[in-house]
Short mmCIF file of C-alpha atoms in Angstrom, two decimals:
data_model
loop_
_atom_site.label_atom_id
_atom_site.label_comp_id
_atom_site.label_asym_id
_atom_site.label_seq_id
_atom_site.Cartn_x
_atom_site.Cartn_y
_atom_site.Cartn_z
CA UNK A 1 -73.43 122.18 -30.95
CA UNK A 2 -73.22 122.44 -27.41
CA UNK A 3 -70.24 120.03 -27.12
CA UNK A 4 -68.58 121.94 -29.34
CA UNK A 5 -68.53 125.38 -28.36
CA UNK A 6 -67.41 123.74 -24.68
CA UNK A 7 -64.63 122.23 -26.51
CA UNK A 8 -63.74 125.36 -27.70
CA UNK A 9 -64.29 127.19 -24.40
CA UNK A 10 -61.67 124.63 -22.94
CA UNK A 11 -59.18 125.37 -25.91
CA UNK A 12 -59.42 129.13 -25.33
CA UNK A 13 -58.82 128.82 -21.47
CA UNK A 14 -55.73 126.43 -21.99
CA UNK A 15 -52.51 128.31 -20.93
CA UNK A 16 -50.31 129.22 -23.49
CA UNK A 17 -47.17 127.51 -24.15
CA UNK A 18 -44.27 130.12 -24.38
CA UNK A 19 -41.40 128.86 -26.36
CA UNK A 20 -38.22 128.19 -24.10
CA UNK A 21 -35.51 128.15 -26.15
CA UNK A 22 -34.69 129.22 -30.17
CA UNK A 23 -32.50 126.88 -32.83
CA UNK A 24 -29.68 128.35 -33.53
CA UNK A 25 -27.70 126.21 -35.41
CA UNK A 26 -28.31 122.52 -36.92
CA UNK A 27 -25.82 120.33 -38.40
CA UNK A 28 -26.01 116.63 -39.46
CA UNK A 29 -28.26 114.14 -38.81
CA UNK A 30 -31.20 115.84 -35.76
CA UNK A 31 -34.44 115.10 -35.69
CA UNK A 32 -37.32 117.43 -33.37
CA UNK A 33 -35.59 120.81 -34.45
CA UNK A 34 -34.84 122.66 -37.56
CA UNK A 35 -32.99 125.89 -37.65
CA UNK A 36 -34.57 128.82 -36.23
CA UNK A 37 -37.39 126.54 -34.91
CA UNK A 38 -38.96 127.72 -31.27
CA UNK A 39 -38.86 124.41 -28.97
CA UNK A 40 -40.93 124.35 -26.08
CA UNK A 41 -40.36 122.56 -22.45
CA UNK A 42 -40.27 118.88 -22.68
CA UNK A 43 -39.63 119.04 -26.67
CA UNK A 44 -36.98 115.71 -27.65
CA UNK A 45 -34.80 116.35 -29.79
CA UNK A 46 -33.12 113.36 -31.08
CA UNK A 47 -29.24 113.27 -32.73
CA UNK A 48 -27.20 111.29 -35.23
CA UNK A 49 -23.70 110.18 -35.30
CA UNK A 50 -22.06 113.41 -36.53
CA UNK A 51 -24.79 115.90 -35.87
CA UNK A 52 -25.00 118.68 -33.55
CA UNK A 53 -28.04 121.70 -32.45
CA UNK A 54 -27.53 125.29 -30.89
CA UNK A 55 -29.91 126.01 -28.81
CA UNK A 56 -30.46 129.38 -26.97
CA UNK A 57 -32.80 129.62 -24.02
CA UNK A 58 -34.64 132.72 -23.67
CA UNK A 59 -35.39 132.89 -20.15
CA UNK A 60 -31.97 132.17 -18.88
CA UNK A 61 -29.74 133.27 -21.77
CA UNK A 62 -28.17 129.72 -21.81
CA UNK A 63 -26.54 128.95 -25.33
CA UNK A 64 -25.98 125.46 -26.01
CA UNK A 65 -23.78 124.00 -28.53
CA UNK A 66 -25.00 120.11 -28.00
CA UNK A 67 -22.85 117.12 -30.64
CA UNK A 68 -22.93 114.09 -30.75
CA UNK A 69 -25.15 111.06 -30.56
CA UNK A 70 -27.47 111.35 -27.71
CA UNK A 71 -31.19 112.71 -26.63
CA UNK A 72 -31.74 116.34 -25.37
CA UNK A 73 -35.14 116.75 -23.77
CA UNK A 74 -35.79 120.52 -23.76
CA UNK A 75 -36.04 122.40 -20.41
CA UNK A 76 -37.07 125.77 -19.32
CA UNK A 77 -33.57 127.29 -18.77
CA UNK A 78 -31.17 124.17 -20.15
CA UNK A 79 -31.27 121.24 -21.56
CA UNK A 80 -31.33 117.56 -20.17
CA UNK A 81 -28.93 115.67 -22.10
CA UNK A 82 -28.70 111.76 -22.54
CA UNK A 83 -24.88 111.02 -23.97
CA UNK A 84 -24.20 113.40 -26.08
CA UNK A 85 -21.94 116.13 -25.00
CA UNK A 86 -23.23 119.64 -23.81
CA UNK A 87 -20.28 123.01 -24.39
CA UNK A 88 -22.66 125.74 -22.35
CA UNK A 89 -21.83 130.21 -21.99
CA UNK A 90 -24.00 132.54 -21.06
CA UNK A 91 -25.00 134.80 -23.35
CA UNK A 92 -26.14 138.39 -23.26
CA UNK A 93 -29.95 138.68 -23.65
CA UNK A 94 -32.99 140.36 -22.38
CA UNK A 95 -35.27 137.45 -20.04
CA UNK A 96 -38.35 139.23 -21.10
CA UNK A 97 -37.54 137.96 -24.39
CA UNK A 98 -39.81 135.00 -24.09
CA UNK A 99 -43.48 137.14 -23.84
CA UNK A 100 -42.53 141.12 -24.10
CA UNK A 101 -44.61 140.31 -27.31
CA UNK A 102 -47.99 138.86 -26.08
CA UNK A 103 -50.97 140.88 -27.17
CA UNK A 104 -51.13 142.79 -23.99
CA UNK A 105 -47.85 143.86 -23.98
CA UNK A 106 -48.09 145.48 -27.58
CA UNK A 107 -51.36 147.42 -26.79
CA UNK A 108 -49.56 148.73 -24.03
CA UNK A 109 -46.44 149.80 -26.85
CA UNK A 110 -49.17 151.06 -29.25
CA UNK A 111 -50.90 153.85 -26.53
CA UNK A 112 -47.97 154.88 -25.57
CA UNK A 113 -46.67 155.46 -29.07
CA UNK A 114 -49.78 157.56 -29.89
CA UNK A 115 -49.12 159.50 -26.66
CA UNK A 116 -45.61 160.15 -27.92
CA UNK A 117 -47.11 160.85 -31.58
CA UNK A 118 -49.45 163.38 -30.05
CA UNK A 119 -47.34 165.54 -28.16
CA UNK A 120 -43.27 166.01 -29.08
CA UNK A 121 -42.76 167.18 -25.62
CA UNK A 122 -44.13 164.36 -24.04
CA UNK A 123 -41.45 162.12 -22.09
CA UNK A 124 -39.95 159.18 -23.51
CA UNK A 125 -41.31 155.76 -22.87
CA UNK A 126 -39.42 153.40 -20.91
CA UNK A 127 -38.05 150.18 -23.21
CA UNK A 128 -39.94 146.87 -22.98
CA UNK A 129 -36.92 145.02 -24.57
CA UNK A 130 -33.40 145.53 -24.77
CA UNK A 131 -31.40 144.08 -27.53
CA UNK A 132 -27.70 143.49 -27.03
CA UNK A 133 -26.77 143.13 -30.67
CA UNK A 134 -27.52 145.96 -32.88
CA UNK A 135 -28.39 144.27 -36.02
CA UNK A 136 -31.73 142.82 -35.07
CA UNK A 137 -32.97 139.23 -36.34
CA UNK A 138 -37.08 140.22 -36.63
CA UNK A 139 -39.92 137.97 -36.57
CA UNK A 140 -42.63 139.60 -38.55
CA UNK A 141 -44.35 136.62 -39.75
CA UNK A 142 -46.62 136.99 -43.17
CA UNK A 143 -46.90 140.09 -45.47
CA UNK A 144 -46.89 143.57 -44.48
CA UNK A 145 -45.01 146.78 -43.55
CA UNK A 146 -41.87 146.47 -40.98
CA UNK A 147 -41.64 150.06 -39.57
CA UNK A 148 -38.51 150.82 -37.12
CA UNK A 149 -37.90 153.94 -36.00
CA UNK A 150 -35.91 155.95 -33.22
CA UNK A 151 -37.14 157.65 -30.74
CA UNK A 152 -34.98 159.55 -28.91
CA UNK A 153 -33.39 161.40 -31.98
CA UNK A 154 -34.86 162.66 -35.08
CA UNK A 155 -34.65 161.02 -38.60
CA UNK A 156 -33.59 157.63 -38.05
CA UNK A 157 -36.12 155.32 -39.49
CA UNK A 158 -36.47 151.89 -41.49
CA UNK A 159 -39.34 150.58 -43.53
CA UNK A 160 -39.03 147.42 -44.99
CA UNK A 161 -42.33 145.77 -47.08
CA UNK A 162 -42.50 142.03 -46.50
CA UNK A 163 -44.01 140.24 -49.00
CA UNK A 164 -44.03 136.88 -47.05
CA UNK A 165 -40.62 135.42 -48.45
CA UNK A 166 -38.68 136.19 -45.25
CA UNK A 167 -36.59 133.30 -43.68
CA UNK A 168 -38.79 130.35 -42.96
CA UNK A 169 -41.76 133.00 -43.46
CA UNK A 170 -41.32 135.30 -40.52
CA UNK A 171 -37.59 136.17 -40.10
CA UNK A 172 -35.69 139.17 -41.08
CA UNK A 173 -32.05 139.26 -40.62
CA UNK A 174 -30.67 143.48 -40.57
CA UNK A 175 -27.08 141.25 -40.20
CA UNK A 176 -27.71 139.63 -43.84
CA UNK A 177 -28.23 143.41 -44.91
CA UNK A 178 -25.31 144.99 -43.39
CA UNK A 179 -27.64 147.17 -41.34
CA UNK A 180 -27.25 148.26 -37.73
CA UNK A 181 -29.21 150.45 -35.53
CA UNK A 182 -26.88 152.39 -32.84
CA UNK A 183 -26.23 151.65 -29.63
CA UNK A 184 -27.92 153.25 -26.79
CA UNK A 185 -30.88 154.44 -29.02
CA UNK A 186 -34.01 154.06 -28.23
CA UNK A 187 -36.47 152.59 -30.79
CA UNK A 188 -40.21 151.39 -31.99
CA UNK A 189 -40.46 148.52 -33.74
CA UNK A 190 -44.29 147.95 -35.46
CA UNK A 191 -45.74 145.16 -38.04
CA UNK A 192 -49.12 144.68 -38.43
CA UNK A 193 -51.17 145.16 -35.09
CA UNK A 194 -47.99 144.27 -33.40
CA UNK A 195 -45.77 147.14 -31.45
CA UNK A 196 -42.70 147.22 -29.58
CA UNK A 197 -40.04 149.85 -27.43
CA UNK A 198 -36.89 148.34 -27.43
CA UNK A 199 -33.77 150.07 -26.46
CA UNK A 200 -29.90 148.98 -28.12
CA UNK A 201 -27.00 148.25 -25.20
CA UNK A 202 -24.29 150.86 -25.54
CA UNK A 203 -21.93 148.21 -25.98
CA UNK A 204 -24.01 146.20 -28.50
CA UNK A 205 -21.64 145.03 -31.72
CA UNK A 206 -23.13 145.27 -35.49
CA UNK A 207 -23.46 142.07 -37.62
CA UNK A 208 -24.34 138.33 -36.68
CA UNK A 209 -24.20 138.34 -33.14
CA UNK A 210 -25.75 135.29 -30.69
CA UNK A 211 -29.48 135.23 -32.24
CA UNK A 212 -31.10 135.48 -28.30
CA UNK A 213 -29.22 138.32 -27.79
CA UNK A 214 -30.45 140.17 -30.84
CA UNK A 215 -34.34 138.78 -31.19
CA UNK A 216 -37.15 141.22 -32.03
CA UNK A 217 -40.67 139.79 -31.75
CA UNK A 218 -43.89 141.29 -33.08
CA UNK A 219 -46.56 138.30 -33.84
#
């Protein structure tokens, strides 16, 4: 008994692993990625004659469109690539992407949504997020109520019930839907215990816009 509750003392204080990049696209013959798969530092992901993979680093808003046979051994901010060849543009994104969603960050969201809640003349809260598309891809993994709603203007607001048949479980795609929120708002994103403040560029475009640039993450 006492081994075990050390092993799980040693699991608890292992750091996290924070995805570093998302799968955009796959094509052909790739093995270690699937679309809209997180990949972490050090992932391999292997390629066929023929085949190609998208990926799109969160941290460094690096979009890679990698064909070809060849290796590609997942970094931080880019890729290491073994043969195959590597077409690279930087996208626009937000590099707090990769952990505006931890559980910390979405208590902090959820007090100062009641704050706003409780008092209409309070000031608005500053964004934790900015998304540069203005159709959001969300990851609201499981069943529940999606709940979107502006903040800095009255009667804007989007509730979506998930019954747990979104995109590979957890994805919900307002491009699919036609759907976009407007630029320059300011909004609050909530699923389950999960909360968010994002804020839409000005110059943010409707529809299916680079995925990195548009990501919305409450887990």
């Amino acid at each position: 008994m006492l081994f075990v509750s050390a092993c799980w003392r040693w699991l608890l204080r292992r750091p996290q692993i924070l995805p570093a990049a998302v799968v955009e696209d796959v094509q052909g013959k790739v093995t270690g990625a699937e679309f809209m798969d997180y990949v972490t530092p050090k992932a391999v992901i292997k390629i066929g004659d023929g085949g190609s993979v998208i990926l799109s680093y969160l941290k460094s808003c690096r979009r890679e469109t990698i064909s070809g046979t060849g290796t590609v051994v997942v970094g931080t901010e880019e890729s290491a690539v073994h043969l195959a060849e590597v077409k690279a543009e930087k996208t626009n994104c937000d590099a707090n992407q990769a952990n505006v969603t931890t559980r910390e960050t979405s208590g902090v969201a959820a007090t100062v949504l009641r704050s706003v809640d409780s008092n209409k003349a309070a000031s608005l809260p500053q964004p934790q997020l900015t998304l540069y598309g203005a159709s959001p891809l969300v990851e609201a993994k499981g069943r529940g109520k999606l709940i979107i709603r502006r903040l800095d203007a009255a009667g804007e607001r989007q509730e979506i019930s998930l019954g747990g048949t979104q995109l590979k479980g957890r994805f919900v795609d307002f491009a699919s839907e036609n759907v976009a929120l407007a630029p320059g708002g300011l909004y609050a994103a909530s699923f389950k215990s999960s909360q968010i403040v994002f804020r839409v560029d000005e110059q943010a475009k409707p529809g299916a816009t680079p995925i990195v640039g548009r990501l919305l993450r409450l887990q």
